mmCIF file of N, CA and C in Angstrom:
data_model
loop_
_atom_site.group_PDB
_atom_site.id
_atom_site.type_symbol
_atom_site.label_atom_id
_atom_site.label_comp_id
_atom_site.label_asym_id
_atom_site.label_seq_id
_atom_site.Cartn_x
_atom_site.Cartn_y
_atom_site.Cartn_z
ATOM 1 N N MET A 1 45.323 3.440 88.331
ATOM 2 C CA MET A 1 46.118 2.342 87.777
ATOM 3 C C MET A 1 47.619 2.618 88.023
ATOM 4 N N ALA A 2 48.320 1.591 88.374
ATOM 5 C CA ALA A 2 49.773 1.747 88.610
ATOM 6 C C ALA A 2 50.553 1.308 87.387
ATOM 7 N N ALA A 3 51.695 1.949 87.186
ATOM 8 C CA ALA A 3 52.560 1.533 86.088
ATOM 9 C C ALA A 3 53.486 0.432 86.643
ATOM 10 N N TRP A 4 54.094 -0.388 85.808
ATOM 11 C CA TRP A 4 55.000 -1.411 86.170
ATOM 12 C C TRP A 4 56.214 -0.797 86.841
ATOM 13 N N ALA A 5 56.833 -1.469 87.768
ATOM 14 C CA ALA A 5 57.934 -0.963 88.523
ATOM 15 C C ALA A 5 59.124 -0.556 87.548
ATOM 16 N N GLN A 6 59.641 0.721 87.811
ATOM 17 C CA GLN A 6 60.654 1.223 86.956
ATOM 18 C C GLN A 6 61.957 0.502 87.333
ATOM 19 N N GLY A 7 62.737 0.095 86.315
ATOM 20 C CA GLY A 7 63.999 -0.603 86.478
ATOM 21 C C GLY A 7 63.869 -2.065 86.819
ATOM 22 N N VAL A 8 62.662 -2.643 86.587
ATOM 23 C CA VAL A 8 62.424 -4.027 86.905
ATOM 24 C C VAL A 8 61.933 -4.695 85.588
ATOM 25 N N ASN A 9 62.518 -5.818 85.220
ATOM 26 C CA ASN A 9 62.124 -6.474 83.963
ATOM 27 C C ASN A 9 60.722 -7.072 84.155
ATOM 28 N N ALA A 10 60.019 -7.308 83.027
ATOM 29 C CA ALA A 10 58.746 -7.897 83.014
ATOM 30 C C ALA A 10 58.747 -9.151 82.107
ATOM 31 N N ASP A 11 59.830 -9.912 82.201
ATOM 32 C CA ASP A 11 59.983 -11.119 81.416
ATOM 33 C C ASP A 11 59.487 -12.349 82.160
ATOM 34 N N PHE A 12 58.151 -12.389 82.091
ATOM 35 C CA PHE A 12 57.456 -13.519 82.830
ATOM 36 C C PHE A 12 57.698 -14.811 82.142
ATOM 37 N N TYR A 13 57.704 -15.905 82.882
ATOM 38 C CA TYR A 13 57.799 -17.252 82.294
ATOM 39 C C TYR A 13 57.079 -18.232 83.172
ATOM 40 N N GLY A 14 56.958 -19.510 82.726
ATOM 41 C CA GLY A 14 56.333 -20.545 83.516
ATOM 42 C C GLY A 14 54.811 -20.295 83.653
ATOM 43 N N LEU A 15 54.113 -19.962 82.602
ATOM 44 C CA LEU A 15 52.668 -19.581 82.723
ATOM 45 C C LEU A 15 51.811 -20.792 83.036
ATOM 46 N N ASP A 16 51.009 -20.604 84.070
ATOM 47 C CA ASP A 16 49.879 -21.550 84.379
ATOM 48 C C ASP A 16 48.600 -20.741 84.402
ATOM 49 N N GLY A 17 47.617 -21.128 83.720
ATOM 50 C CA GLY A 17 46.375 -20.327 83.655
ATOM 51 C C GLY A 17 45.221 -21.105 84.170
ATOM 52 N N ALA A 18 44.171 -20.340 84.570
ATOM 53 C CA ALA A 18 42.907 -20.941 85.092
ATOM 54 C C ALA A 18 41.818 -19.932 84.801
ATOM 55 N N VAL A 19 40.604 -20.450 84.721
ATOM 56 C CA VAL A 19 39.397 -19.639 84.573
ATOM 57 C C VAL A 19 38.679 -19.545 85.878
ATOM 58 N N GLU A 20 38.341 -18.393 86.303
ATOM 59 C CA GLU A 20 37.601 -18.262 87.568
ATOM 60 C C GLU A 20 36.187 -18.799 87.395
ATOM 61 N N ASP A 21 35.685 -19.373 88.421
ATOM 62 C CA ASP A 21 34.300 -19.924 88.419
ATOM 63 C C ASP A 21 33.353 -18.752 88.232
ATOM 64 N N ASN A 22 32.471 -18.943 87.247
ATOM 65 C CA ASN A 22 31.566 -17.876 86.910
ATOM 66 C C ASN A 22 30.126 -18.321 86.942
ATOM 67 N N ARG A 23 29.809 -19.102 88.055
ATOM 68 C CA ARG A 23 28.469 -19.649 88.163
ATOM 69 C C ARG A 23 28.064 -19.728 89.615
ATOM 70 N N VAL A 24 26.768 -19.794 89.876
ATOM 71 C CA VAL A 24 26.190 -19.922 91.192
ATOM 72 C C VAL A 24 25.454 -21.207 91.178
ATOM 73 N N GLN A 25 25.625 -22.010 92.167
ATOM 74 C CA GLN A 25 24.950 -23.304 92.319
ATOM 75 C C GLN A 25 23.690 -23.197 93.183
ATOM 76 N N ILE A 26 22.625 -23.812 92.717
ATOM 77 C CA ILE A 26 21.347 -23.891 93.440
ATOM 78 C C ILE A 26 21.003 -25.377 93.586
ATOM 79 N N LYS A 27 20.859 -25.784 94.855
ATOM 80 C CA LYS A 27 20.503 -27.219 95.161
ATOM 81 C C LYS A 27 19.104 -27.225 95.680
ATOM 82 N N PHE A 28 18.330 -28.151 95.118
ATOM 83 C CA PHE A 28 16.999 -28.355 95.556
ATOM 84 C C PHE A 28 16.899 -29.530 96.467
ATOM 85 N N LYS A 29 15.810 -29.536 97.292
ATOM 86 C CA LYS A 29 15.609 -30.636 98.281
ATOM 87 C C LYS A 29 15.506 -32.001 97.567
ATOM 88 N N SER A 30 15.076 -32.015 96.302
ATOM 89 C CA SER A 30 14.908 -33.240 95.568
ATOM 90 C C SER A 30 16.250 -33.840 95.177
ATOM 91 N N GLY A 31 17.350 -33.098 95.354
ATOM 92 C CA GLY A 31 18.625 -33.540 94.937
ATOM 93 C C GLY A 31 19.121 -32.945 93.646
ATOM 94 N N ARG A 32 18.219 -32.273 92.921
ATOM 95 C CA ARG A 32 18.586 -31.703 91.615
ATOM 96 C C ARG A 32 19.428 -30.446 91.862
ATOM 97 N N THR A 33 20.487 -30.293 91.084
ATOM 98 C CA THR A 33 21.314 -29.082 91.154
ATOM 99 C C THR A 33 21.306 -28.392 89.779
ATOM 100 N N ILE A 34 21.141 -27.071 89.823
ATOM 101 C CA ILE A 34 21.266 -26.265 88.624
ATOM 102 C C ILE A 34 22.275 -25.134 88.839
ATOM 103 N N TYR A 35 22.795 -24.619 87.782
ATOM 104 C CA TYR A 35 23.803 -23.539 87.859
ATOM 105 C C TYR A 35 23.324 -22.400 87.040
ATOM 106 N N HIS A 36 23.630 -21.189 87.494
ATOM 107 C CA HIS A 36 23.295 -19.945 86.771
ATOM 108 C C HIS A 36 24.634 -19.143 86.594
ATOM 109 N N LYS A 37 24.786 -18.634 85.409
ATOM 110 C CA LYS A 37 25.972 -17.835 85.127
ATOM 111 C C LYS A 37 25.884 -16.501 85.805
ATOM 112 N N ILE A 38 26.981 -16.078 86.467
ATOM 113 C CA ILE A 38 27.009 -14.835 87.240
ATOM 114 C C ILE A 38 27.030 -13.643 86.292
ATOM 115 N N ASN A 39 27.919 -13.627 85.340
ATOM 116 C CA ASN A 39 28.016 -12.518 84.418
ATOM 117 C C ASN A 39 28.596 -13.031 83.032
ATOM 118 N N THR A 40 28.535 -12.160 82.087
ATOM 119 C CA THR A 40 28.946 -12.571 80.707
ATOM 120 C C THR A 40 30.419 -12.661 80.524
ATOM 121 N N ILE A 41 31.280 -12.066 81.398
ATOM 122 C CA ILE A 41 32.699 -11.994 81.206
ATOM 123 C C ILE A 41 33.344 -13.053 82.105
ATOM 124 N N THR A 42 34.042 -13.992 81.488
ATOM 125 C CA THR A 42 34.806 -14.964 82.206
ATOM 126 C C THR A 42 36.208 -14.480 82.400
ATOM 127 N N LYS A 43 36.605 -14.304 83.703
ATOM 128 C CA LYS A 43 37.883 -13.790 83.993
ATOM 129 C C LYS A 43 38.936 -14.944 84.150
ATOM 130 N N LYS A 44 40.173 -14.626 83.842
ATOM 131 C CA LYS A 44 41.183 -15.600 83.972
ATOM 132 C C LYS A 44 42.230 -15.154 84.953
ATOM 133 N N THR A 45 42.933 -16.134 85.563
ATOM 134 C CA THR A 45 44.060 -15.780 86.383
ATOM 135 C C THR A 45 45.253 -16.557 85.829
ATOM 136 N N HIS A 46 46.412 -15.967 86.029
ATOM 137 C CA HIS A 46 47.684 -16.638 85.508
ATOM 138 C C HIS A 46 48.690 -16.662 86.614
ATOM 139 N N ALA A 47 49.356 -17.751 86.803
ATOM 140 C CA ALA A 47 50.483 -17.883 87.716
ATOM 141 C C ALA A 47 51.719 -17.844 86.899
ATOM 142 N N VAL A 48 52.611 -16.875 87.206
ATOM 143 C CA VAL A 48 53.813 -16.741 86.395
ATOM 144 C C VAL A 48 54.988 -16.646 87.363
ATOM 145 N N LYS A 49 56.199 -16.831 86.793
ATOM 146 C CA LYS A 49 57.438 -16.593 87.494
ATOM 147 C C LYS A 49 58.195 -15.355 86.936
ATOM 148 N N LEU A 50 58.969 -14.726 87.838
ATOM 149 C CA LEU A 50 59.775 -13.607 87.424
ATOM 150 C C LEU A 50 61.138 -13.714 88.124
ATOM 151 N N TYR A 51 62.164 -13.585 87.319
ATOM 152 C CA TYR A 51 63.549 -13.739 87.787
ATOM 153 C C TYR A 51 64.260 -12.419 87.946
ATOM 154 N N LEU A 52 64.602 -12.017 89.230
ATOM 155 C CA LEU A 52 65.187 -10.746 89.482
ATOM 156 C C LEU A 52 66.538 -10.826 90.156
ATOM 157 N N ASN A 53 67.391 -9.836 89.838
ATOM 158 C CA ASN A 53 68.754 -9.767 90.427
ATOM 159 C C ASN A 53 68.647 -9.088 91.794
ATOM 160 N N ASP A 54 69.287 -9.724 92.802
ATOM 161 C CA ASP A 54 69.299 -9.141 94.097
ATOM 162 C C ASP A 54 70.779 -8.900 94.608
ATOM 163 N N SER A 55 71.693 -8.769 93.627
ATOM 164 C CA SER A 55 73.097 -8.620 94.064
ATOM 165 C C SER A 55 73.705 -7.326 93.455
ATOM 166 N N GLU A 56 73.328 -6.957 92.248
ATOM 167 C CA GLU A 56 73.932 -5.730 91.635
ATOM 168 C C GLU A 56 73.015 -4.550 91.909
ATOM 169 N N LYS A 57 73.642 -3.510 92.523
ATOM 170 C CA LYS A 57 72.895 -2.317 92.812
ATOM 171 C C LYS A 57 72.968 -1.276 91.715
ATOM 172 N N THR A 58 71.947 -0.640 91.351
ATOM 173 C CA THR A 58 71.868 0.466 90.436
ATOM 174 C C THR A 58 71.120 1.556 91.180
ATOM 175 N N ASN A 59 71.818 2.709 91.288
ATOM 176 C CA ASN A 59 71.277 3.914 92.085
ATOM 177 C C ASN A 59 70.987 3.521 93.476
ATOM 178 N N GLY A 60 71.728 2.625 94.096
ATOM 179 C CA GLY A 60 71.606 2.274 95.482
ATOM 180 C C GLY A 60 70.654 1.165 95.816
ATOM 181 N N THR A 61 69.909 0.565 94.824
ATOM 182 C CA THR A 61 69.017 -0.550 95.147
ATOM 183 C C THR A 61 69.140 -1.597 94.084
ATOM 184 N N THR A 62 68.770 -2.830 94.478
ATOM 185 C CA THR A 62 68.803 -3.987 93.557
ATOM 186 C C THR A 62 67.499 -4.014 92.817
ATOM 187 N N GLU A 63 67.417 -4.782 91.780
ATOM 188 C CA GLU A 63 66.150 -4.962 91.054
ATOM 189 C C GLU A 63 65.069 -5.596 91.931
ATOM 190 N N PHE A 64 65.467 -6.499 92.765
ATOM 191 C CA PHE A 64 64.481 -7.077 93.714
ATOM 192 C C PHE A 64 63.967 -6.035 94.717
ATOM 193 N N GLU A 65 64.844 -5.211 95.238
ATOM 194 C CA GLU A 65 64.454 -4.161 96.177
ATOM 195 C C GLU A 65 63.494 -3.141 95.552
ATOM 196 N N ARG A 66 63.791 -2.867 94.215
ATOM 197 C CA ARG A 66 62.875 -1.910 93.553
ATOM 198 C C ARG A 66 61.523 -2.523 93.397
ATOM 199 N N PHE A 67 61.495 -3.836 93.083
ATOM 200 C CA PHE A 67 60.227 -4.501 92.939
ATOM 201 C C PHE A 67 59.423 -4.468 94.233
ATOM 202 N N LEU A 68 60.069 -4.800 95.326
ATOM 203 C CA LEU A 68 59.367 -4.834 96.628
ATOM 204 C C LEU A 68 58.850 -3.415 97.023
ATOM 205 N N THR A 69 59.635 -2.421 96.785
ATOM 206 C CA THR A 69 59.191 -1.016 97.049
ATOM 207 C C THR A 69 57.952 -0.687 96.259
ATOM 208 N N TRP A 70 58.026 -1.055 94.980
ATOM 209 C CA TRP A 70 56.867 -0.799 94.044
ATOM 210 C C TRP A 70 55.651 -1.604 94.547
ATOM 211 N N TYR A 71 55.876 -2.900 94.894
ATOM 212 C CA TYR A 71 54.742 -3.759 95.285
ATOM 213 C C TYR A 71 54.035 -3.225 96.509
ATOM 214 N N GLU A 72 54.821 -2.745 97.516
ATOM 215 C CA GLU A 72 54.277 -2.263 98.735
ATOM 216 C C GLU A 72 53.647 -0.898 98.637
ATOM 217 N N ASN A 73 54.197 -0.055 97.827
ATOM 218 C CA ASN A 73 53.696 1.353 97.736
ATOM 219 C C ASN A 73 52.786 1.630 96.564
ATOM 220 N N GLU A 74 53.303 1.571 95.329
ATOM 221 C CA GLU A 74 52.506 1.933 94.143
ATOM 222 C C GLU A 74 51.421 0.873 93.882
ATOM 223 N N ASN A 75 51.804 -0.380 93.919
ATOM 224 C CA ASN A 75 50.877 -1.456 93.618
ATOM 225 C C ASN A 75 49.860 -1.718 94.742
ATOM 226 N N GLY A 76 50.201 -1.306 95.931
ATOM 227 C CA GLY A 76 49.303 -1.434 97.045
ATOM 228 C C GLY A 76 49.077 -2.944 97.332
ATOM 229 N N SER A 77 50.117 -3.715 97.208
ATOM 230 C CA SER A 77 50.049 -5.173 97.523
ATOM 231 C C SER A 77 48.946 -5.887 96.673
ATOM 232 N N GLY A 78 48.764 -5.439 95.446
ATOM 233 C CA GLY A 78 47.820 -6.050 94.576
ATOM 234 C C GLY A 78 46.489 -5.425 94.439
ATOM 235 N N SER A 79 46.346 -4.248 95.057
ATOM 236 C CA SER A 79 45.029 -3.590 95.049
ATOM 237 C C SER A 79 44.858 -2.567 93.867
ATOM 238 N N ALA A 80 45.890 -2.192 93.186
ATOM 239 C CA ALA A 80 45.824 -1.327 92.056
ATOM 240 C C ALA A 80 46.106 -2.103 90.771
ATOM 241 N N PRO A 81 45.250 -1.902 89.753
ATOM 242 C CA PRO A 81 45.493 -2.609 88.478
ATOM 243 C C PRO A 81 46.758 -2.050 87.782
ATOM 244 N N VAL A 82 47.434 -2.966 87.075
ATOM 245 C CA VAL A 82 48.704 -2.660 86.372
ATOM 246 C C VAL A 82 48.487 -3.022 84.908
ATOM 247 N N GLU A 83 48.896 -2.136 83.989
ATOM 248 C CA GLU A 83 48.797 -2.390 82.578
ATOM 249 C C GLU A 83 50.054 -3.064 82.106
ATOM 250 N N LEU A 84 49.909 -4.320 81.646
ATOM 251 C CA LEU A 84 50.969 -5.190 81.135
ATOM 252 C C LEU A 84 50.644 -5.700 79.743
ATOM 253 N N ILE A 85 51.660 -6.204 79.099
ATOM 254 C CA ILE A 85 51.450 -6.858 77.821
ATOM 255 C C ILE A 85 50.518 -8.018 78.064
ATOM 256 N N ASP A 86 49.581 -8.297 77.067
ATOM 257 C CA ASP A 86 48.673 -9.403 77.231
ATOM 258 C C ASP A 86 49.413 -10.700 77.319
ATOM 259 N N ILE A 87 49.270 -11.414 78.393
ATOM 260 C CA ILE A 87 50.023 -12.629 78.730
ATOM 261 C C ILE A 87 49.707 -13.708 77.676
ATOM 262 N N GLU A 88 48.476 -13.839 77.235
ATOM 263 C CA GLU A 88 48.134 -14.910 76.340
ATOM 264 C C GLU A 88 48.377 -14.595 74.884
ATOM 265 N N ALA A 89 47.972 -13.424 74.472
ATOM 266 C CA ALA A 89 48.058 -13.014 73.053
ATOM 267 C C ALA A 89 49.445 -12.468 72.642
ATOM 268 N N LYS A 90 50.220 -12.040 73.648
ATOM 269 C CA LYS A 90 51.581 -11.513 73.479
ATOM 270 C C LYS A 90 51.597 -10.195 72.633
ATOM 271 N N THR A 91 50.444 -9.694 72.347
ATOM 272 C CA THR A 91 50.363 -8.374 71.683
ATOM 273 C C THR A 91 49.288 -7.518 72.392
ATOM 274 N N GLY A 92 49.472 -6.265 72.308
ATOM 275 C CA GLY A 92 48.509 -5.382 73.004
ATOM 276 C C GLY A 92 48.747 -5.390 74.493
ATOM 277 N N THR A 93 47.889 -4.707 75.165
ATOM 278 C CA THR A 93 48.032 -4.670 76.686
ATOM 279 C C THR A 93 46.714 -5.058 77.313
ATOM 280 N N LYS A 94 46.808 -5.337 78.538
ATOM 281 C CA LYS A 94 45.628 -5.786 79.380
ATOM 282 C C LYS A 94 45.948 -5.323 80.811
ATOM 283 N N GLU A 95 44.901 -5.074 81.548
ATOM 284 C CA GLU A 95 45.063 -4.670 82.946
ATOM 285 C C GLU A 95 44.944 -5.958 83.875
ATOM 286 N N TYR A 96 45.902 -6.038 84.834
ATOM 287 C CA TYR A 96 45.899 -7.137 85.734
ATOM 288 C C TYR A 96 46.119 -6.644 87.182
ATOM 289 N N TYR A 97 45.586 -7.390 88.156
ATOM 290 C CA TYR A 97 45.931 -7.196 89.507
ATOM 291 C C TYR A 97 47.178 -8.171 89.763
ATOM 292 N N VAL A 98 48.293 -7.584 90.236
ATOM 293 C CA VAL A 98 49.481 -8.331 90.429
ATOM 294 C C VAL A 98 49.625 -8.608 91.900
ATOM 295 N N THR A 99 49.684 -9.876 92.325
ATOM 296 C CA THR A 99 49.978 -10.238 93.705
ATOM 297 C C THR A 99 51.158 -11.121 93.795
ATOM 298 N N LEU A 100 51.944 -10.999 94.860
ATOM 299 C CA LEU A 100 53.167 -11.724 95.048
ATOM 300 C C LEU A 100 52.797 -12.939 96.015
ATOM 301 N N SER A 101 53.138 -14.154 95.572
ATOM 302 C CA SER A 101 52.907 -15.305 96.384
ATOM 303 C C SER A 101 54.094 -15.571 97.319
ATOM 304 N N ASN A 102 55.275 -15.763 96.647
ATOM 305 C CA ASN A 102 56.531 -16.002 97.400
ATOM 306 C C ASN A 102 57.689 -15.723 96.485
ATOM 307 N N TRP A 103 58.898 -15.898 97.070
ATOM 308 C CA TRP A 103 60.120 -15.792 96.318
ATOM 309 C C TRP A 103 61.128 -16.745 96.953
ATOM 310 N N ARG A 104 62.151 -17.079 96.159
ATOM 311 C CA ARG A 104 63.202 -17.964 96.658
ATOM 312 C C ARG A 104 64.521 -17.597 96.002
ATOM 313 N N GLY A 105 65.584 -17.927 96.716
ATOM 314 C CA GLY A 105 66.950 -17.635 96.158
ATOM 315 C C GLY A 105 67.560 -16.526 96.939
ATOM 316 N N GLN A 106 68.925 -16.414 96.801
ATOM 317 C CA GLN A 106 69.684 -15.362 97.505
ATOM 318 C C GLN A 106 70.208 -14.334 96.519
ATOM 319 N N LYS A 107 71.229 -14.680 95.721
ATOM 320 C CA LYS A 107 71.754 -13.706 94.772
ATOM 321 C C LYS A 107 70.721 -13.306 93.731
ATOM 322 N N TYR A 108 69.976 -14.296 93.163
ATOM 323 C CA TYR A 108 68.893 -14.041 92.263
ATOM 324 C C TYR A 108 67.611 -14.546 92.869
ATOM 325 N N LYS A 109 66.547 -13.774 92.734
ATOM 326 C CA LYS A 109 65.268 -14.171 93.285
ATOM 327 C C LYS A 109 64.320 -14.645 92.169
ATOM 328 N N GLU A 110 63.677 -15.776 92.442
ATOM 329 C CA GLU A 110 62.627 -16.207 91.558
ATOM 330 C C GLU A 110 61.288 -15.964 92.232
ATOM 331 N N LEU A 111 60.537 -15.065 91.731
ATOM 332 C CA LEU A 111 59.273 -14.634 92.344
ATOM 333 C C LEU A 111 58.088 -15.418 91.725
ATOM 334 N N SER A 112 57.114 -15.818 92.513
ATOM 335 C CA SER A 112 55.900 -16.383 92.054
ATOM 336 C C SER A 112 54.819 -15.347 92.142
ATOM 337 N N LEU A 113 54.251 -15.034 91.031
ATOM 338 C CA LEU A 113 53.264 -13.943 90.870
ATOM 339 C C LEU A 113 51.901 -14.490 90.372
ATOM 340 N N LYS A 114 50.824 -13.862 90.813
ATOM 341 C CA LYS A 114 49.527 -14.119 90.293
ATOM 342 C C LYS A 114 49.019 -12.944 89.590
ATOM 343 N N LEU A 115 48.645 -13.090 88.307
ATOM 344 C CA LEU A 115 48.101 -11.983 87.547
ATOM 345 C C LEU A 115 46.616 -12.271 87.340
ATOM 346 N N GLU A 116 45.791 -11.443 87.819
ATOM 347 C CA GLU A 116 44.302 -11.617 87.721
ATOM 348 C C GLU A 116 43.749 -10.497 86.808
ATOM 349 N N GLU A 117 43.000 -10.938 85.785
ATOM 350 C CA GLU A 117 42.447 -10.018 84.839
ATOM 351 C C GLU A 117 41.450 -9.033 85.576
ATOM 352 N N VAL A 118 41.425 -7.807 85.211
ATOM 353 C CA VAL A 118 40.546 -6.810 85.821
ATOM 354 C C VAL A 118 39.202 -6.928 85.198
#
């Protein structure tokens, strides 16, 4: 498990959530369709935004540069789970796979992240 990037804020905003499909479809020749549940745990994914500074350097790097270094090395581009505050409950912690969709901006970067429950 990876720790959150050091020197990078975790003030997520703009939450969009979804539940992953947890069923298998079986179609019969008669036209009838039935569904079976895959497992008992329904996992959720969250799309969030993160606002990072890319102009002020601390110890030679900006907040955005520290995030990218963390994302590529420690996080493994989303392959290592990260323990973060529970996005929905706002208390306690939960493990998520963090993947970066895109970013925009010059002086300040607005990142689009996907948090997938482990």
